[in-house]
Amino acid sequence: MKTDSIETTAETLTSEEIQKINAYWRAANYLSVGQLYLRDNPLLREPLKLEHIKNMLLGHWGTTPGQNFIYTHLNRVIKKYDLDMIYISGPGHGGPAVVAGTYLEGTYSDVYPSVSQDEEGLKKLFKQFSYPGGISSHASPQTPGSIHEGGELGYSLSHSFGAVLDNPNLIVACVVGDGEAETGPLATAWHSNKFINPFTDGTVLPILHLNGYKISNPTVLARISHQELEQLFKGYGYTPYFVEGEEPETMHQTMAAVLDEAIEQIKQIKQAAKDGNAERPRWPMIVLRSPKGWTGPKEIDGHKIEGNFRSHQVPLAVSGSTPPENLHLLETWLKSYKPEELFDEKGKLMPELAALAPEGEKRMGANPNANGGFLLRDLRLPDFRDYAEHVNAPGSPGEGDTHVMGKFLRDVIKHNEDKRNFRIFGPDETVSNRLEAIFETTNRQWEADTVDADEFLQPNGMVMEMLSEHQCEGWLEGYLLTGRHGLFNCYEAFIHIVDSMFNQHAKWLKATLELPWRAKIASLNILLTSTVWRQDHNGFTHQDPGFMDHVVNKKANIVRVYLAPDANCLLSIIDHCLRSRHYVNVIIAAKHPAPQWLTIEQAIEHCTRGIGIWSFASNDQDCEPDLIMACAGDVPTLETLAAVSIMREHLPELKIRVVNVVDLFKLQKSSEHTHGMSDRDYDALFTKDKPVVFAFHGYPWLVHRLTYNRVNNNNIHVRGYKEEGTITTSFDMTVLNEMDRFHLVMDAIDRLPQTGSRGVYLKQLLTDKLTQHRHYINENGKDMDEILNWKWDLEA
Amino acid sequence: MKTDSIETTAETLTSEEIQKINAYWRAANYLSVGQLYLRDNPLLREPLKLEHIKNMLLGHWGTTPGQNFIYTHLNRVIKKYDLDMIYISGPGHGGPAVVAGTYLEGTYSDVYPSVSQDEEGLKKLFKQFSYPGGISSHASPQTPGSIHEGGELGYSLSHSFGAVLDNPNLIVACVVGDGEAETGPLATAWHSNKFINPFTDGTVLPILHLNGYKISNPTVLARISHQELEQLFKGYGYTPYFVEGEEPETMHQTMAAVLDEAIEQIKQIKQAAKDGNAERPRWPMIVLRSPKGWTGPKEIDGHKIEGNFRSHQVPLAVSGSTPPENLHLLETWLKSYKPEELFDEKGKLMPELAALAPEGEKRMGANPNANGGFLLRDLRLPDFRDYAEHVNAPGSPGEGDTHVMGKFLRDVIKHNEDKRNFRIFGPDETVSNRLEAIFETTNRQWEADTVDADEFLQPNGMVMEMLSEHQCEGWLEGYLLTGRHGLFNCYEAFIHIVDSMFNQHAKWLKATLELPWRAKIASLNILLTSTVWRQDHNGFTHQDPGFMDHVVNKKANIVRVYLAPDANCLLSIIDHCLRSRHYVNVIIAAKHPAPQWLTIEQAIEHCTRGIGIWSFASNDQDCEPDLIMACAGDVPTLETLAAVSIMREHLPELKIRVVNVVDLFKLQKSSEHTHGMSDRDYDALFTKDKPVVFAFHGYPWLVHRLTYNRVNNNNIHVRGYKEEGTITTSFDMTVLNEMDRFHLVMDAIDRLPQTGSRGVYLKQLLTDKLTQHRHYINENGKDMDEILNWKWDLEA
């Protein structure tokens, strides 16, 4: 152990303790190798034969023994200090270790009784691993104690820090792979320590697992100097402790000493915080430098294996077509752990070893925080109707939809202050997204230095802001997975930064739904604002409504997309989302002042249906419509209503139906999505044969993807964002993408030959209007007054 | 200046030099404020009136004066040391600074002659900024000298390091915002210094612009101790220099001294490398701590502005509805820069100031590296036909398609070794993706420590591998933008990590296409392998073919998607992609050994068309088909051909046409994509009324999105990945998603009532087969022999 900050005694453990701990570690390693190779003869009670070996050897050895080492030592400190601890396995493919650890402590058999604590159970444990339909080589949802799969690398620390928020007694032991440490999200996640309150939050104990290699490359952090590594982590604000070597006895002694020291330091920090010490703590972190594939074969075919990238996957091939000595080598390797000393006759772990594990919910596999749905309590929600915008007539002025919702969110925070189980996350956009009302009741949590002129910045607050969408998403996921509620607010275009994180979370939700022992967690609520249509001063780079396209590919029972046409609808939507479970809810809403359409009662009814005819804007009440004007999203709705008012003035005989879509999946068939509409209901809205002009918030093709198999498919003409934009007004953005009121009318006329010469005349009029608009905006840098001040003014 | 590593004299500059440099900086600041506010009276030759002010005040002041300061000082060292330097503006919204800098040095007027070096030009310069249809508040494509827009934060350092690869004389001055420094991609990009060869590559000089605030929060790096900050950058492997303060004279002196020191250090490092010094250099980096909104209003309405987040955007509101004194405050602010001393009567920069800028291509706005298309040279490509797999009959065994391509890529590297203008990037997956042949001719470039057992790791190599998709993508973008070629190879599922980077690059390509003075650059080639269908040991987390869905939303003239059914097609595709310009080419290919279908001649013909009938598998040569079996991607093609062989055995009277799609956009209408097919051509392939069973590599709905408006739309039945998967065999994956041969046949029978009772019988047979498969794979962990050994064996 090298550290310049502490001195530890070299005798934390007695030699008997070392022996026991080492035996426990051997047991975990034995189970890990068994998982990689064996489908039978799990205790080697007979000579190993090819028929005991799996037909396909798949899985990963490299990180496993190091994680077994860590897990074993964490068990010791949990018992010694009576800790409340969960384990996050950051490195890729650490599955065998977590499975072995939870099996040895008994939780695996508790959850899966057929994987029992005997020879038969061991056989099942081994066979299922990396086996068709079995369990994966990560700490997958199937693994008790896991809230982090690790299939995609980089999020272990963010998840860990999210988990300890408002969880003051929890310690998350987060094993960070030195491979994943190269990812961007992980590299910035170290800075999470500037946001953790030592009094109200728990502790993340990062353990950098420096085993030196990725798939076939060394890792960066393993190949810089010790001094640089130490500076890096001090620079990140930690107190680093080093455990380096490979000789088991020394390593056990050192690891135990360092872990004791780290736990003592954590206790001191927590105590100091209770005593009112306001200084940002330099939390401990541990660097464990041990060989990749530790205790595995040293060399095979002249290639170095232990301590080399070659131990990443299955290091020794054993099959009918490999040299017979490989089978023997495997047997020697397995026997090197002396299973006969570890398991009794029935195949159960020896009682003196089993006694090393914590008991009950102190076992990391059984800690309730790792199955957060069981800890989840409903939010106390204020009545959202109390926050309604007063809409005396459609088109009345609004103050900005998210701004209205901000007051509701403020009171959600207030109502749940005592429970501390609702947080808002954002990349420094919460004010920009006009949710600033929440700062009337809470603050941004911030543990770094402050100055006088700071605003809403306190060591304790329910808002988390860091300029990293990865951190916001990762923190929130960790918070939800441990049984709390939250909302991530983000500029629409930049949510793509976490496309892949959304993927993995959606996959986690899908997989956990299939596990009866996992309880449902709160939904992941993503509020997208500062949308494509309102980038007045940010321009083209900030325009991308494609997250919806990304989301709709995931399992229908997991994803929901809502487009709020106005503030009252947004209130109804957010209330619904905060009550929902186990979804990803994507909410798209406006932040700028804009016309409002529905009273709160109308909004509730409309949002409950998710799609519907807006009768105040329609004139087809007594007959079949000639035309359906459909819209989804705030700006498309505005332009659609403006288009309708033009048509109702100039072509009054046209029977127009206005359909607004709030719940995007309504467009899909009920066979494809639980929110989908039957063909009969869909046809009742959109008809089987009438033209539909659809103004859509996103890329227009998404509507076609959702409706391609509807009868009226060929008559739907969709306008949306087609990747045209610049710094300009919202209205001009619609013009550039041909979704403005004038284009929408022209689109309708093109599909309504019955409008005859008056249609032709109107088209010419509108074409002139567009020319006039272009000229005016170029000259004045703003819209013509008739656009700026347009109001819906038809009689209902 | 604080630094423990150097001592500099406090008198780098004479007081006359300081005065001049300060005047140049004032000029840049004046132009920046002018851009924010003025549409007329650009030199304040008459008293400022409201009519001179823009109608909408949009833009960002905060980062601008600091960047003006840096740009001015960089000009000095460029001249002093005759440097070849470009400027990357990392902080968000630094546009006014880069525009001001390039205008003052003359490049802006060179590129846009109407923005001339006189009062009229100034007026245009001011008005266009953050104005509808004008230029954005970032260093957008419209800005000369820019290769990095900065609209989405986090990629400045990766772009910079990519730009200096194989560019030994280039220095990229990369201004890193302390906001963007919080993003994941930026946090890991600092580690790029472990990959830069001081002899063959150029230099990145990072300048951390520590101005303390983001939109409405402080930044993390500004609120940790000086010691931590220094440790962090030393830990990252740099020699940090600090320039801290706000008093202009001292700051000029310090900045000049530090920059001289940094340049001298860079020269020493380069010289040492020439002399054979193999030690990894600790390159200099600069921390510039200066007030946000430096030189702007100190306080407005009792709020601190300079040195506070409130100076982020337009700090002082001036309009008809603001207090009249605001106009006066603005005038005072503008006049504080003393424009009358800076510009001559015509409005041209005073000659003694203009003399401070470098000349010709030494000007950062005119450096050819920032318009890389002009430096781009064609690759010398070997004849890809020489690498063809020998296919004596369809279904002959293949060694893995990417493995075959690896040899071609190896020789592309070899043929262009002298030019050093082709690189391969990957997140440690190049070997896993079976491109290992390239290591016969080159290595992974690696400047960190090495040990004996390392493989293909050298200070100099054409492969860049770091476990960060962000870094791979960012490096490659920087490499391409400066006029070189490259390929990014990536696991298919994890390419979503860079969805948003792809977005921004596609937007950059779209915008630069519209600028005649920008030359086209090489295409961004993304090879996706380790695909959804082959995750035998990685499982569900590694399954996501949705990048295609993401890509197709971008402008049609930018994006291309290719699905290689076999190795010879892949060769033809890669040859085409490496010759192409200004696209993003997404290539999806298999890495596992799999049957091959086309000879190289057939592959060339097929890929040239992009879509076509595979006549060896079809039996409709003399008549209309009863059924079209379509496929795209390697596994779908295999399953389709197996399905066809089942049908041709059991239902020989059926006339089946097999259509294979290589170029995805062929499915779209020619009006939507340049590669699209006319309805006539499409109908000729797919018919107007016959059932189509389409096995698709990706999510099935993408095919519907592309074909929704084809006549035969209602008859297309698409199978693809529907988010079902686990650790299992490739064939079993197709079963889980119902895209296997048996399901495909059953799908066809369901659509072919004429198959009558024999169809019903065959369906029952195949259902039994599926049950048998499920049983077998559960027992044995591998596929039944008849699946494993299936070969295409029909007569052509």
mmCIF file of N, CA and C in Angstrom, chain A residues 421-448:
data_model
loop_
_atom_site.group_PDB
_atom_site.id
_atom_site.type_symbol
_atom_site.label_atom_id
_atom_site.label_comp_id
_atom_site.label_asym_id
_atom_site.label_seq_id
_atom_site.Cartn_x
_atom_site.Cartn_y
_atom_site.Cartn_z
ATOM 1 N N ASN A 421 -37.642 12.472 -1.474
ATOM 2 C CA ASN A 421 -37.648 11.387 -2.462
ATOM 3 C C ASN A 421 -38.058 11.856 -3.856
ATOM 4 N N PHE A 422 -37.892 13.146 -4.105
ATOM 5 C CA PHE A 422 -38.163 13.653 -5.460
ATOM 6 C C PHE A 422 -37.117 14.692 -5.806
ATOM 7 N N ARG A 423 -36.408 14.451 -6.885
ATOM 8 C CA ARG A 423 -35.352 15.374 -7.311
ATOM 9 C C ARG A 423 -35.481 15.728 -8.786
ATOM 10 N N ILE A 424 -34.973 16.919 -9.078
ATOM 11 C CA ILE A 424 -34.954 17.395 -10.462
ATOM 12 C C ILE A 424 -33.504 17.508 -10.910
ATOM 13 N N PHE A 425 -33.233 16.999 -12.101
ATOM 14 C CA PHE A 425 -31.882 16.959 -12.639
ATOM 15 C C PHE A 425 -31.828 17.740 -13.950
ATOM 16 N N GLY A 426 -30.736 18.419 -14.189
ATOM 17 C CA GLY A 426 -30.623 19.137 -15.454
ATOM 18 C C GLY A 426 -29.212 19.659 -15.673
ATOM 19 N N PRO A 427 -28.820 19.784 -16.934
ATOM 20 C CA PRO A 427 -27.470 20.267 -17.260
ATOM 21 C C PRO A 427 -27.419 21.793 -17.251
ATOM 22 N N ASP A 428 -27.695 22.398 -16.119
ATOM 23 C CA ASP A 428 -27.679 23.856 -15.989
ATOM 24 C C ASP A 428 -28.716 24.492 -16.899
ATOM 25 N N GLU A 429 -29.866 23.856 -17.012
ATOM 26 C CA GLU A 429 -30.896 24.409 -17.891
ATOM 27 C C GLU A 429 -32.224 24.600 -17.161
ATOM 28 N N THR A 430 -32.247 24.349 -15.867
ATOM 29 C CA THR A 430 -33.513 24.399 -15.141
ATOM 30 C C THR A 430 -34.121 25.802 -15.188
ATOM 31 N N VAL A 431 -33.296 26.823 -15.041
ATOM 32 C CA VAL A 431 -33.808 28.189 -15.159
ATOM 33 C C VAL A 431 -34.120 28.499 -16.617
ATOM 34 N N SER A 432 -33.187 28.162 -17.490
ATOM 35 C CA SER A 432 -33.410 28.412 -18.918
ATOM 36 C C SER A 432 -34.686 27.713 -19.394
ATOM 37 N N ASN A 433 -34.970 26.554 -18.832
ATOM 38 C CA ASN A 433 -36.192 25.831 -19.212
ATOM 39 C C ASN A 433 -37.417 26.351 -18.471
ATOM 40 N N ARG A 434 -37.231 27.438 -17.722
ATOM 41 C CA ARG A 434 -38.288 28.202 -17.070
ATOM 42 C C ARG A 434 -39.003 27.437 -15.952
ATOM 43 N N LEU A 435 -38.211 26.622 -15.276
ATOM 44 C CA LEU A 435 -38.749 25.937 -14.102
ATOM 45 C C LEU A 435 -38.307 26.652 -12.827
ATOM 46 N N GLU A 436 -37.970 27.935 -12.933
ATOM 47 C CA GLU A 436 -37.308 28.605 -11.815
ATOM 48 C C GLU A 436 -38.170 28.717 -10.570
ATOM 49 N N ALA A 437 -39.487 28.505 -10.711
ATOM 50 C CA ALA A 437 -40.333 28.568 -9.515
ATOM 51 C C ALA A 437 -39.872 27.585 -8.449
ATOM 52 N N ILE A 438 -39.258 26.498 -8.874
ATOM 53 C CA ILE A 438 -38.837 25.509 -7.879
ATOM 54 C C ILE A 438 -37.790 26.071 -6.933
ATOM 55 N N PHE A 439 -37.103 27.139 -7.358
ATOM 56 C CA PHE A 439 -36.107 27.722 -6.456
ATOM 57 C C PHE A 439 -36.745 28.596 -5.375
ATOM 58 N N GLU A 440 -38.054 28.720 -5.439
ATOM 59 C CA GLU A 440 -38.740 29.369 -4.314
ATOM 60 C C GLU A 440 -38.775 28.446 -3.100
ATOM 61 N N THR A 441 -38.608 27.165 -3.353
ATOM 62 C CA THR A 441 -38.712 26.243 -2.215
ATOM 63 C C THR A 441 -37.466 25.401 -1.984
ATOM 64 N N THR A 442 -36.607 25.358 -2.981
ATOM 65 C CA THR A 442 -35.405 24.544 -2.804
ATOM 66 C C THR A 442 -34.223 25.192 -3.514
ATOM 67 N N ASN A 443 -33.106 24.492 -3.534
ATOM 68 C CA ASN A 443 -31.891 25.034 -4.133
ATOM 69 C C ASN A 443 -31.226 23.983 -4.978
ATOM 70 N N ARG A 444 -30.176 24.432 -5.657
ATOM 71 C CA ARG A 444 -29.291 23.465 -6.288
ATOM 72 C C ARG A 444 -28.319 22.967 -5.231
ATOM 73 N N GLN A 445 -28.173 21.676 -5.182
ATOM 74 C CA GLN A 445 -27.229 21.124 -4.219
ATOM 75 C C GLN A 445 -25.811 21.271 -4.758
ATOM 76 N N TRP A 446 -24.922 21.789 -3.936
ATOM 77 C CA TRP A 446 -23.572 22.173 -4.403
ATOM 78 C C TRP A 446 -22.634 22.138 -3.221
ATOM 79 N N GLU A 447 -21.630 21.302 -3.305
ATOM 80 C CA GLU A 447 -20.685 21.174 -2.193
ATOM 81 C C GLU A 447 -19.351 21.854 -2.461
ATOM 82 N N ALA A 448 -19.184 22.392 -3.669
ATOM 83 C CA ALA A 448 -17.915 23.063 -3.970
ATOM 84 C C ALA A 448 -17.963 24.488 -3.406
#
